[in-house]
PDB file of C-alpha atoms in Angstrom:
ATOM      1  CA  GLU A1143     -15.775  10.162  10.808  1.00 68.00           C
ATOM      2  CA  ALA A1144     -12.270   8.790  11.238  1.00 71.00           C
ATOM      3  CA  ASP A1145     -10.362   9.171   7.809  1.00 92.00           C
ATOM      4  CA  ILE A1146      -7.320  10.172   6.002  1.00 95.00           C
ATOM      5  CA  TYR A1147      -7.319  13.176   3.566  1.00 96.00           C
ATOM      6  CA  GLN A1148      -4.769  14.221   0.912  1.00 97.00           C
ATOM      7  CA  THR A1149      -4.998  17.619  -0.794  1.00 97.00           C
ATOM      8  CA  PRO A1150      -4.719  18.473  -3.578  1.00 97.00           C
ATOM      9  CA  ARG A1151      -6.097  15.560  -5.477  1.00 96.00           C
ATOM     10  CA  TYR A1152      -4.525  16.811  -8.958  1.00 97.00           C
ATOM     11  CA  LEU A1153      -1.704  19.145  -9.412  1.00 97.00           C
ATOM     12  CA  VAL A1154      -0.118  20.368 -12.593  1.00 97.00           C
ATOM     13  CA  ILE A1155       2.935  22.489 -12.069  1.00 96.00           C
ATOM     14  CA  GLY A1156       5.643  23.646 -13.948  1.00 96.00           C
ATOM     15  CA  THR A1157       9.507  22.773 -13.507  1.00 97.00           C
ATOM     16  CA  GLY A1158      11.460  24.329 -10.668  1.00 96.00           C
ATOM     17  CA  LYS A1159       8.361  25.119  -8.728  1.00 96.00           C
ATOM     18  CA  LYS A1160       8.228  24.354  -4.680  1.00 96.00           C
ATOM     19  CA  ILE A1161       4.920  22.211  -3.977  1.00 96.00           C
ATOM     20  CA  THR A1162       3.873  20.781  -0.541  1.00 97.00           C
ATOM     21  CA  LEU A1163       1.548  17.696  -0.511  1.00 97.00           C
ATOM     22  CA  GLU A1164      -0.826  17.761   2.362  1.00 98.00           C
ATOM     23  CA  CYS A1165      -1.886  14.586   4.422  1.00 98.00           C
ATOM     24  CA  SER A1166      -4.064  14.653   7.536  1.00 97.00           C
ATOM     25  CA  GLN A1167      -5.663  11.906   9.374  1.00 96.00           C
ATOM     26  CA  THR A1168      -8.195  11.941  12.132  1.00 94.00           C
ATOM     27  CA  MET A1169      -7.627   8.351  13.165  1.00 91.00           C
ATOM     28  CA  GLY A1170      -5.207   9.258  16.026  1.00 90.00           C
ATOM     29  CA  HIS A1171      -2.534   7.101  14.373  1.00 92.00           C
ATOM     30  CA  ASP A1172       1.081   7.490  15.473  1.00 91.00           C
ATOM     31  CA  LYS A1173       2.470   5.988  12.242  1.00 92.00           C
ATOM     32  CA  MET A1174       2.311   7.720   8.747  1.00 95.00           C
ATOM     33  CA  TYR A1175       3.765   6.955   5.422  1.00 95.00           C
ATOM     34  CA  TRP A1176       4.306   8.519   1.876  1.00 96.00           C
ATOM     35  CA  TYR A1177       4.338   6.226  -1.132  1.00 96.00           C
ATOM     36  CA  GLN A1178       5.041   7.130  -4.807  1.00 95.00           C
ATOM     37  CA  GLN A1179       3.087   4.795  -7.100  1.00 95.00           C
ATOM     38  CA  ASP A1180       2.893   5.021 -10.895  1.00 90.00           C
ATOM     39  CA  PRO A1181      -0.727   4.188 -11.742  1.00 80.00           C
ATOM     40  CA  GLY A1182      -1.620   0.743 -10.915  1.00 79.00           C
ATOM     41  CA  MET A1183       2.130  -0.079 -10.441  1.00 88.00           C
ATOM     42  CA  GLU A1184       4.260  -1.053  -7.476  1.00 89.00           C
ATOM     43  CA  LEU A1185       4.153   0.921  -4.320  1.00 92.00           C
ATOM     44  CA  HIS A1186       7.471   2.569  -3.241  1.00 92.00           C
ATOM     45  CA  LEU A1187       7.921   3.773   0.373  1.00 93.00           C
ATOM     46  CA  ILE A1188       9.562   7.202   0.236  1.00 94.00           C
ATOM     47  CA  HIS A1189       9.069   8.387   3.604  1.00 95.00           C
ATOM     48  CA  TYR A1190       7.506   7.254   6.975  1.00 94.00           C
ATOM     49  CA  SER A1191       7.069   8.568  10.742  1.00 94.00           C
ATOM     50  CA  TYR A1192       6.536   6.795  13.924  1.00 91.00           C
ATOM     51  CA  GLY A1193       5.516   9.895  15.864  1.00 92.00           C
ATOM     52  CA  VAL A1194       5.780  13.535  16.232  1.00 94.00           C
ATOM     53  CA  ASN A1195       9.431  14.757  15.480  1.00 95.00           C
ATOM     54  CA  SER A1196      10.121  11.336  13.740  1.00 93.00           C
ATOM     55  CA  THR A1197      10.847  10.972  10.171  1.00 95.00           C
ATOM     56  CA  GLU A1198      12.852   8.446   8.140  1.00 93.00           C
ATOM     57  CA  LYS A1199      13.587   7.847   4.380  1.00 92.00           C
ATOM     58  CA  GLY A1200      12.078   4.932   2.876  1.00 89.00           C
ATOM     59  CA  ASP A1201      13.295   2.459   0.323  1.00 80.00           C
ATOM     60  CA  LEU A1202      13.088   4.623  -2.676  1.00 81.00           C
ATOM     61  CA  SER A1203      15.298   7.545  -2.927  1.00 75.00           C
ATOM     62  CA  SER A1204      13.380  10.690  -3.154  1.00 79.00           C
ATOM     63  CA  GLU A1205      14.288  14.434  -3.423  1.00 88.00           C
ATOM     64  CA  SER A1206      11.313  15.132  -1.349  1.00 93.00           C
ATOM     65  CA  THR A1207      11.315  15.962   2.537  1.00 94.00           C
ATOM     66  CA  VAL A1208       8.651  15.506   5.132  1.00 96.00           C
ATOM     67  CA  SER A1209       7.824  16.913   8.467  1.00 96.00           C
ATOM     68  CA  ARG A1210       5.902  15.753  11.510  1.00 97.00           C
ATOM     69  CA  ILE A1211       5.019  18.516  13.822  1.00 97.00           C
ATOM     70  CA  ARG A1212       1.484  17.245  14.777  1.00 96.00           C
ATOM     71  CA  THR A1213       0.301  13.802  15.075  1.00 95.00           C
ATOM     72  CA  GLU A1214      -2.428  14.135  12.366  1.00 96.00           C
ATOM     73  CA  HIS A1215      -0.427  16.071   9.779  1.00 97.00           C
ATOM     74  CA  PHE A1216       2.347  14.786   7.551  1.00 98.00           C
ATOM     75  CA  PRO A1217       3.149  17.010   4.813  1.00 98.00           C
ATOM     76  CA  LEU A1218       5.598  16.270   1.871  1.00 97.00           C
ATOM     77  CA  THR A1219       7.634  18.901   0.110  1.00 96.00           C
ATOM     78  CA  LEU A1220       9.361  19.002  -3.179  1.00 94.00           C
ATOM     79  CA  GLU A1221      11.849  22.053  -3.202  1.00 93.00           C
ATOM     80  CA  SER A1222      12.233  22.027  -6.852  1.00 94.00           C
ATOM     81  CA  ALA A1223       9.665  19.720  -9.034  1.00 95.00           C
ATOM     82  CA  ARG A1224      11.043  18.233 -12.000  1.00 95.00           C
ATOM     83  CA  PRO A1225       9.338  15.951 -14.677  1.00 96.00           C
ATOM     84  CA  SER A1226      10.792  12.811 -13.224  1.00 93.00           C
ATOM     85  CA  HIS A1227       8.736  13.638 -10.028  1.00 94.00           C
ATOM     86  CA  THR A1228       5.332  13.344 -12.265  1.00 96.00           C
ATOM     87  CA  SER A1229       3.611  10.236 -10.411  1.00 95.00           C
ATOM     88  CA  GLN A1230       0.849   9.553  -7.825  1.00 96.00           C
ATOM     89  CA  TYR A1231       1.569  10.083  -4.193  1.00 97.00           C
ATOM     90  CA  LEU A1232      -0.199   8.100  -1.647  1.00 97.00           C
ATOM     91  CA  CYS A1233      -0.416   8.974   2.289  1.00 97.00           C
ATOM     92  CA  ALA A1234      -1.112   6.165   4.686  1.00 96.00           C
ATOM     93  CA  SER A1235      -1.529   5.608   8.403  1.00 94.00           C
ATOM     94  CA  SER A1236      -1.483   2.796  10.880  1.00 91.00           C
ATOM     95  CA  GLU A1237      -1.642   2.259  14.727  1.00 85.00           C
ATOM     96  CA  SER A1238       1.118   2.379  16.931  1.00 67.00           C
ATOM     97  CA  ALA A1239       3.143  -0.949  18.243  1.00 56.00           C
ATOM     98  CA  GLY A1240       1.460  -3.266  20.752  1.00 50.00           C
ATOM     99  CA  GLY A1241       0.246  -6.238  18.857  1.00 50.00           C
ATOM    100  CA  GLY A1242      -1.887  -4.360  16.188  1.00 55.00           C
ATOM    101  CA  ASN A1243      -2.432  -5.801  12.993  1.00 66.00           C
ATOM    102  CA  ASN A1244      -0.388  -3.325  11.220  1.00 77.00           C
ATOM    103  CA  GLU A1245      -3.220  -2.345   8.670  1.00 87.00           C
ATOM    104  CA  GLN A1246      -2.236   0.676   6.728  1.00 92.00           C
ATOM    105  CA  PHE A1247      -5.038   3.039   5.960  1.00 94.00           C
ATOM    106  CA  PHE A1248      -4.295   4.976   2.692  1.00 95.00           C
ATOM    107  CA  GLY A1249      -5.534   8.297   1.540  1.00 96.00           C
ATOM    108  CA  PRO A1250      -6.953   8.911  -2.234  1.00 94.00           C
ATOM    109  CA  GLY A1251      -3.733  10.064  -3.374  1.00 95.00           C
ATOM    110  CA  THR A1252      -2.430  13.233  -5.134  1.00 97.00           C
ATOM    111  CA  ARG A1253      -1.741  12.823  -9.026  1.00 96.00           C
ATOM    112  CA  LEU A1254       1.242  15.071  -9.564  1.00 97.00           C
ATOM    113  CA  THR A1255       2.267  16.293 -13.061  1.00 97.00           C
ATOM    114  CA  VAL A1256       5.408  18.231 -13.655  1.00 97.00           C
ATOM    115  CA  LEU A1257       5.575  20.024 -17.044  1.00 96.00           C
TER     116      LEU A1257
ATOM    117  CA  GLN B 533      15.594 -11.708   2.067  1.00 62.00           C
ATOM    118  CA  GLN B 534      12.988  -9.058   2.567  1.00 73.00           C
ATOM    119  CA  GLN B 535      11.457  -9.278  -0.752  1.00 90.00           C
ATOM    120  CA  VAL B 536       7.736 -10.523  -1.485  1.00 95.00           C
ATOM    121  CA  LYS B 537       7.438 -11.879  -4.983  1.00 96.00           C
ATOM    122  CA  GLN B 538       3.962 -11.728  -6.353  1.00 97.00           C
ATOM    123  CA  SER B 539       2.644 -13.377  -9.523  1.00 97.00           C
ATOM    124  CA  PRO B 540       1.350 -13.059 -12.102  1.00 97.00           C
ATOM    125  CA  GLN B 541       1.622  -9.357 -13.022  1.00 96.00           C
ATOM    126  CA  SER B 542      -1.866  -9.389 -14.808  1.00 96.00           C
ATOM    127  CA  LEU B 543      -4.683 -11.879 -14.958  1.00 97.00           C
ATOM    128  CA  ILE B 544      -7.821 -12.181 -16.982  1.00 98.00           C
ATOM    129  CA  VAL B 545     -10.672 -14.173 -15.668  1.00 98.00           C
ATOM    130  CA  GLN B 546     -14.224 -14.968 -17.165  1.00 98.00           C
ATOM    131  CA  LYS B 547     -17.052 -13.912 -14.801  1.00 98.00           C
ATOM    132  CA  GLY B 548     -17.769 -16.580 -12.329  1.00 98.00           C
ATOM    133  CA  GLY B 549     -14.491 -18.094 -12.416  1.00 98.00           C
ATOM    134  CA  ILE B 550     -11.742 -18.545  -9.669  1.00 98.00           C
ATOM    135  CA  SER B 551      -8.949 -15.821  -9.572  1.00 98.00           C
ATOM    136  CA  ILE B 552      -5.743 -16.962  -8.089  1.00 98.00           C
ATOM    137  CA  ILE B 553      -2.823 -14.675  -7.170  1.00 98.00           C
ATOM    138  CA  ASN B 554       0.231 -15.978  -5.683  1.00 98.00           C
ATOM    139  CA  CYS B 555       3.023 -14.603  -3.433  1.00 98.00           C
ATOM    140  CA  ALA B 556       6.245 -15.983  -2.025  1.00 98.00           C
ATOM    141  CA  TYR B 557       8.446 -14.682   0.749  1.00 96.00           C
ATOM    142  CA  GLU B 558      11.925 -15.347   2.259  1.00 94.00           C
ATOM    143  CA  ASN B 559      12.033 -14.013   5.695  1.00 92.00           C
ATOM    144  CA  THR B 560      10.752 -16.642   8.306  1.00 92.00           C
ATOM    145  CA  ALA B 561      10.302 -13.811  10.573  1.00 90.00           C
ATOM    146  CA  PHE B 562       7.300 -12.369   8.713  1.00 92.00           C
ATOM    147  CA  ASP B 563       4.025 -12.822  10.791  1.00 90.00           C
ATOM    148  CA  TYR B 564       1.496 -10.936   9.086  1.00 91.00           C
ATOM    149  CA  PHE B 565       0.216 -11.421   5.468  1.00 94.00           C
ATOM    150  CA  PRO B 566      -2.368  -9.014   4.172  1.00 94.00           C
ATOM    151  CA  TRP B 567      -3.846  -8.599   0.697  1.00 97.00           C
ATOM    152  CA  TYR B 568      -4.823  -5.049  -0.392  1.00 97.00           C
ATOM    153  CA  GLN B 569      -7.240  -4.208  -3.069  1.00 97.00           C
ATOM    154  CA  GLN B 570      -6.844  -0.942  -5.328  1.00 96.00           C
ATOM    155  CA  PHE B 571      -9.067   0.443  -7.691  1.00 95.00           C
ATOM    156  CA  PRO B 572      -8.094   3.233 -10.185  1.00 91.00           C
ATOM    157  CA  GLY B 573      -7.897   6.556  -8.958  1.00 88.00           C
ATOM    158  CA  LYS B 574      -8.062   5.246  -5.215  1.00 91.00           C
ATOM    159  CA  GLY B 575      -5.762   4.310  -2.489  1.00 94.00           C
ATOM    160  CA  PRO B 576      -5.280   0.686  -1.672  1.00 95.00           C
ATOM    161  CA  ALA B 577      -7.587  -0.757   1.112  1.00 96.00           C
ATOM    162  CA  LEU B 578      -7.166  -3.858   3.189  1.00 95.00           C
ATOM    163  CA  LEU B 579      -9.107  -6.934   1.898  1.00 96.00           C
ATOM    164  CA  ILE B 580      -8.147  -9.844   3.926  1.00 95.00           C
ATOM    165  CA  ALA B 581      -5.083 -10.826   6.054  1.00 93.00           C
ATOM    166  CA  ILE B 582      -3.762 -14.088   7.634  1.00 93.00           C
ATOM    167  CA  ARG B 583      -1.457 -15.004  10.528  1.00 91.00           C
ATOM    168  CA  PRO B 584       0.836 -17.957  10.203  1.00 90.00           C
ATOM    169  CA  ASP B 585      -0.933 -19.900  12.808  1.00 90.00           C
ATOM    170  CA  VAL B 586      -3.479 -20.769  10.424  1.00 92.00           C
ATOM    171  CA  SER B 587      -3.482 -22.250   6.849  1.00 94.00           C
ATOM    172  CA  GLU B 588      -6.692 -20.645   5.491  1.00 96.00           C
ATOM    173  CA  LYS B 589      -8.748 -17.621   6.040  1.00 96.00           C
ATOM    174  CA  LYS B 590     -12.035 -16.967   4.240  1.00 97.00           C
ATOM    175  CA  GLU B 591     -14.041 -13.786   3.983  1.00 96.00           C
ATOM    176  CA  GLY B 592     -16.933 -14.189   1.738  1.00 97.00           C
ATOM    177  CA  ARG B 593     -15.647 -14.940  -1.878  1.00 98.00           C
ATOM    178  CA  PHE B 594     -12.068 -14.014  -0.778  1.00 98.00           C
ATOM    179  CA  THR B 595      -9.762 -16.813   0.815  1.00 97.00           C
ATOM    180  CA  ILE B 596      -6.109 -16.750   1.767  1.00 97.00           C
ATOM    181  CA  SER B 597      -4.129 -20.061   1.620  1.00 96.00           C
ATOM    182  CA  PHE B 598      -1.052 -19.904   3.598  1.00 96.00           C
ATOM    183  CA  ASN B 599       1.752 -22.696   3.264  1.00 95.00           C
ATOM    184  CA  LYS B 600       4.469 -22.005   6.047  1.00 94.00           C
ATOM    185  CA  SER B 601       6.660 -24.726   4.856  1.00 94.00           C
ATOM    186  CA  ALA B 602       6.813 -23.429   1.170  1.00 96.00           C
ATOM    187  CA  LYS B 603       6.908 -19.846   2.389  1.00 96.00           C
ATOM    188  CA  GLN B 604       3.994 -19.006   0.028  1.00 97.00           C
ATOM    189  CA  PHE B 605       0.490 -17.480   0.408  1.00 97.00           C
ATOM    190  CA  SER B 606      -2.240 -17.029  -2.206  1.00 98.00           C
ATOM    191  CA  LEU B 607      -5.537 -15.200  -2.710  1.00 98.00           C
ATOM    192  CA  HIS B 608      -8.448 -17.002  -4.150  1.00 98.00           C
ATOM    193  CA  ILE B 609     -11.572 -15.033  -5.405  1.00 98.00           C
ATOM    194  CA  MET B 610     -14.470 -17.477  -5.870  1.00 98.00           C
ATOM    195  CA  ASP B 611     -17.114 -16.474  -8.271  1.00 98.00           C
ATOM    196  CA  SER B 612     -15.354 -13.483  -9.846  1.00 98.00           C
ATOM    197  CA  GLN B 613     -17.460 -10.562 -10.743  1.00 98.00           C
ATOM    198  CA  PRO B 614     -16.756  -7.687 -12.879  1.00 97.00           C
ATOM    199  CA  GLY B 615     -16.698  -5.577  -9.871  1.00 97.00           C
ATOM    200  CA  ASP B 616     -13.612  -7.355  -8.536  1.00 98.00           C
ATOM    201  CA  SER B 617     -11.637  -5.964 -11.566  1.00 98.00           C
ATOM    202  CA  ALA B 618      -8.822  -4.134  -9.623  1.00 97.00           C
ATOM    203  CA  THR B 619      -5.153  -4.351  -8.771  1.00 97.00           C
ATOM    204  CA  TYR B 620      -4.356  -6.543  -5.941  1.00 98.00           C
ATOM    205  CA  PHE B 621      -1.146  -6.134  -3.697  1.00 97.00           C
ATOM    206  CA  CYS B 622       0.141  -8.874  -1.268  1.00 97.00           C
ATOM    207  CA  ALA B 623       2.456  -7.814   1.556  1.00 95.00           C
ATOM    208  CA  ALA B 624       4.107  -9.180   4.596  1.00 93.00           C
ATOM    209  CA  SER B 625       5.572  -7.854   7.890  1.00 90.00           C
ATOM    210  CA  GLN B 626       7.237  -8.644  11.178  1.00 86.00           C
ATOM    211  CA  GLY B 627       5.182  -7.555  13.895  1.00 74.00           C
ATOM    212  CA  SER B 628       3.498  -4.170  14.102  1.00 65.00           C
ATOM    213  CA  ASN B 629       6.697  -2.306  14.633  1.00 67.00           C
ATOM    214  CA  TYR B 630       8.075  -3.146  11.077  1.00 76.00           C
ATOM    215  CA  GLN B 631       7.297  -1.937   7.539  1.00 82.00           C
ATOM    216  CA  LEU B 632       5.098  -3.575   5.229  1.00 89.00           C
ATOM    217  CA  ILE B 633       7.041  -5.257   2.422  1.00 91.00           C
ATOM    218  CA  TRP B 634       4.823  -5.181  -0.829  1.00 94.00           C
ATOM    219  CA  GLY B 635       4.371  -7.260  -3.671  1.00 95.00           C
ATOM    220  CA  ALA B 636       4.629  -5.763  -7.222  1.00 95.00           C
ATOM    221  CA  GLY B 637       0.969  -6.073  -7.645  1.00 96.00           C
ATOM    222  CA  THR B 638      -1.508  -8.043  -9.924  1.00 97.00           C
ATOM    223  CA  LYS B 639      -3.833  -6.369 -12.195  1.00 97.00           C
ATOM    224  CA  LEU B 640      -7.119  -8.483 -12.310  1.00 98.00           C
ATOM    225  CA  ILE B 641      -9.635  -8.084 -15.037  1.00 98.00           C
ATOM    226  CA  ILE B 642     -12.960 -10.014 -14.932  1.00 98.00           C
ATOM    227  CA  LYS B 643     -14.607 -10.350 -18.329  1.00 97.00           C
ATOM    228  CA  PRO B 644     -18.309 -10.292 -18.361  1.00 92.00           C
TER     229      PRO B 644
END
């Protein structure tokens, strides 16, 4: 079944640790996105990619980095976690250009807590 | 000019009532206007979307009304049910090559 997956779902980690949040999709979508969202609050785009080897920063300044080596995989890395990084991180994907409806499909999110 | 302004921030409606959430935009190049629904602990999911060539789109109890001249669009939920309690986000984009611009969200509570 085509879907978008995020792991871990929950992560509690100490300050200064390096973490990688995983996102994979089996829908064959070229476009992928990372959003930061405090529960029930506004969505903030932090990174996006339009295809392999393409990554861009979003509207919200973030200390995280991303990579896109494979179409289906779009991991997000924090080199040194801080309490201010505590939030929910949502991964999404959408079809490429060509008159599509630009619908974004979201994963279930990773709830990150940095102590 | 890229903003999408959503109101109200929160809304409480009695079961069976009509829930109305509004969004306004400035960029006249926007041509795709979706509404997303998000339940706690889940990612948002597309609920219904409209393009500016129609003034209204209905899917079951959910209707989008679109006013191109006023640059506004709204979501109407008829016969609101407790299961509709969620956060709703409007968004807009200019073609499929551009990002979705998101509203700030509306937390909807349907009281039984």
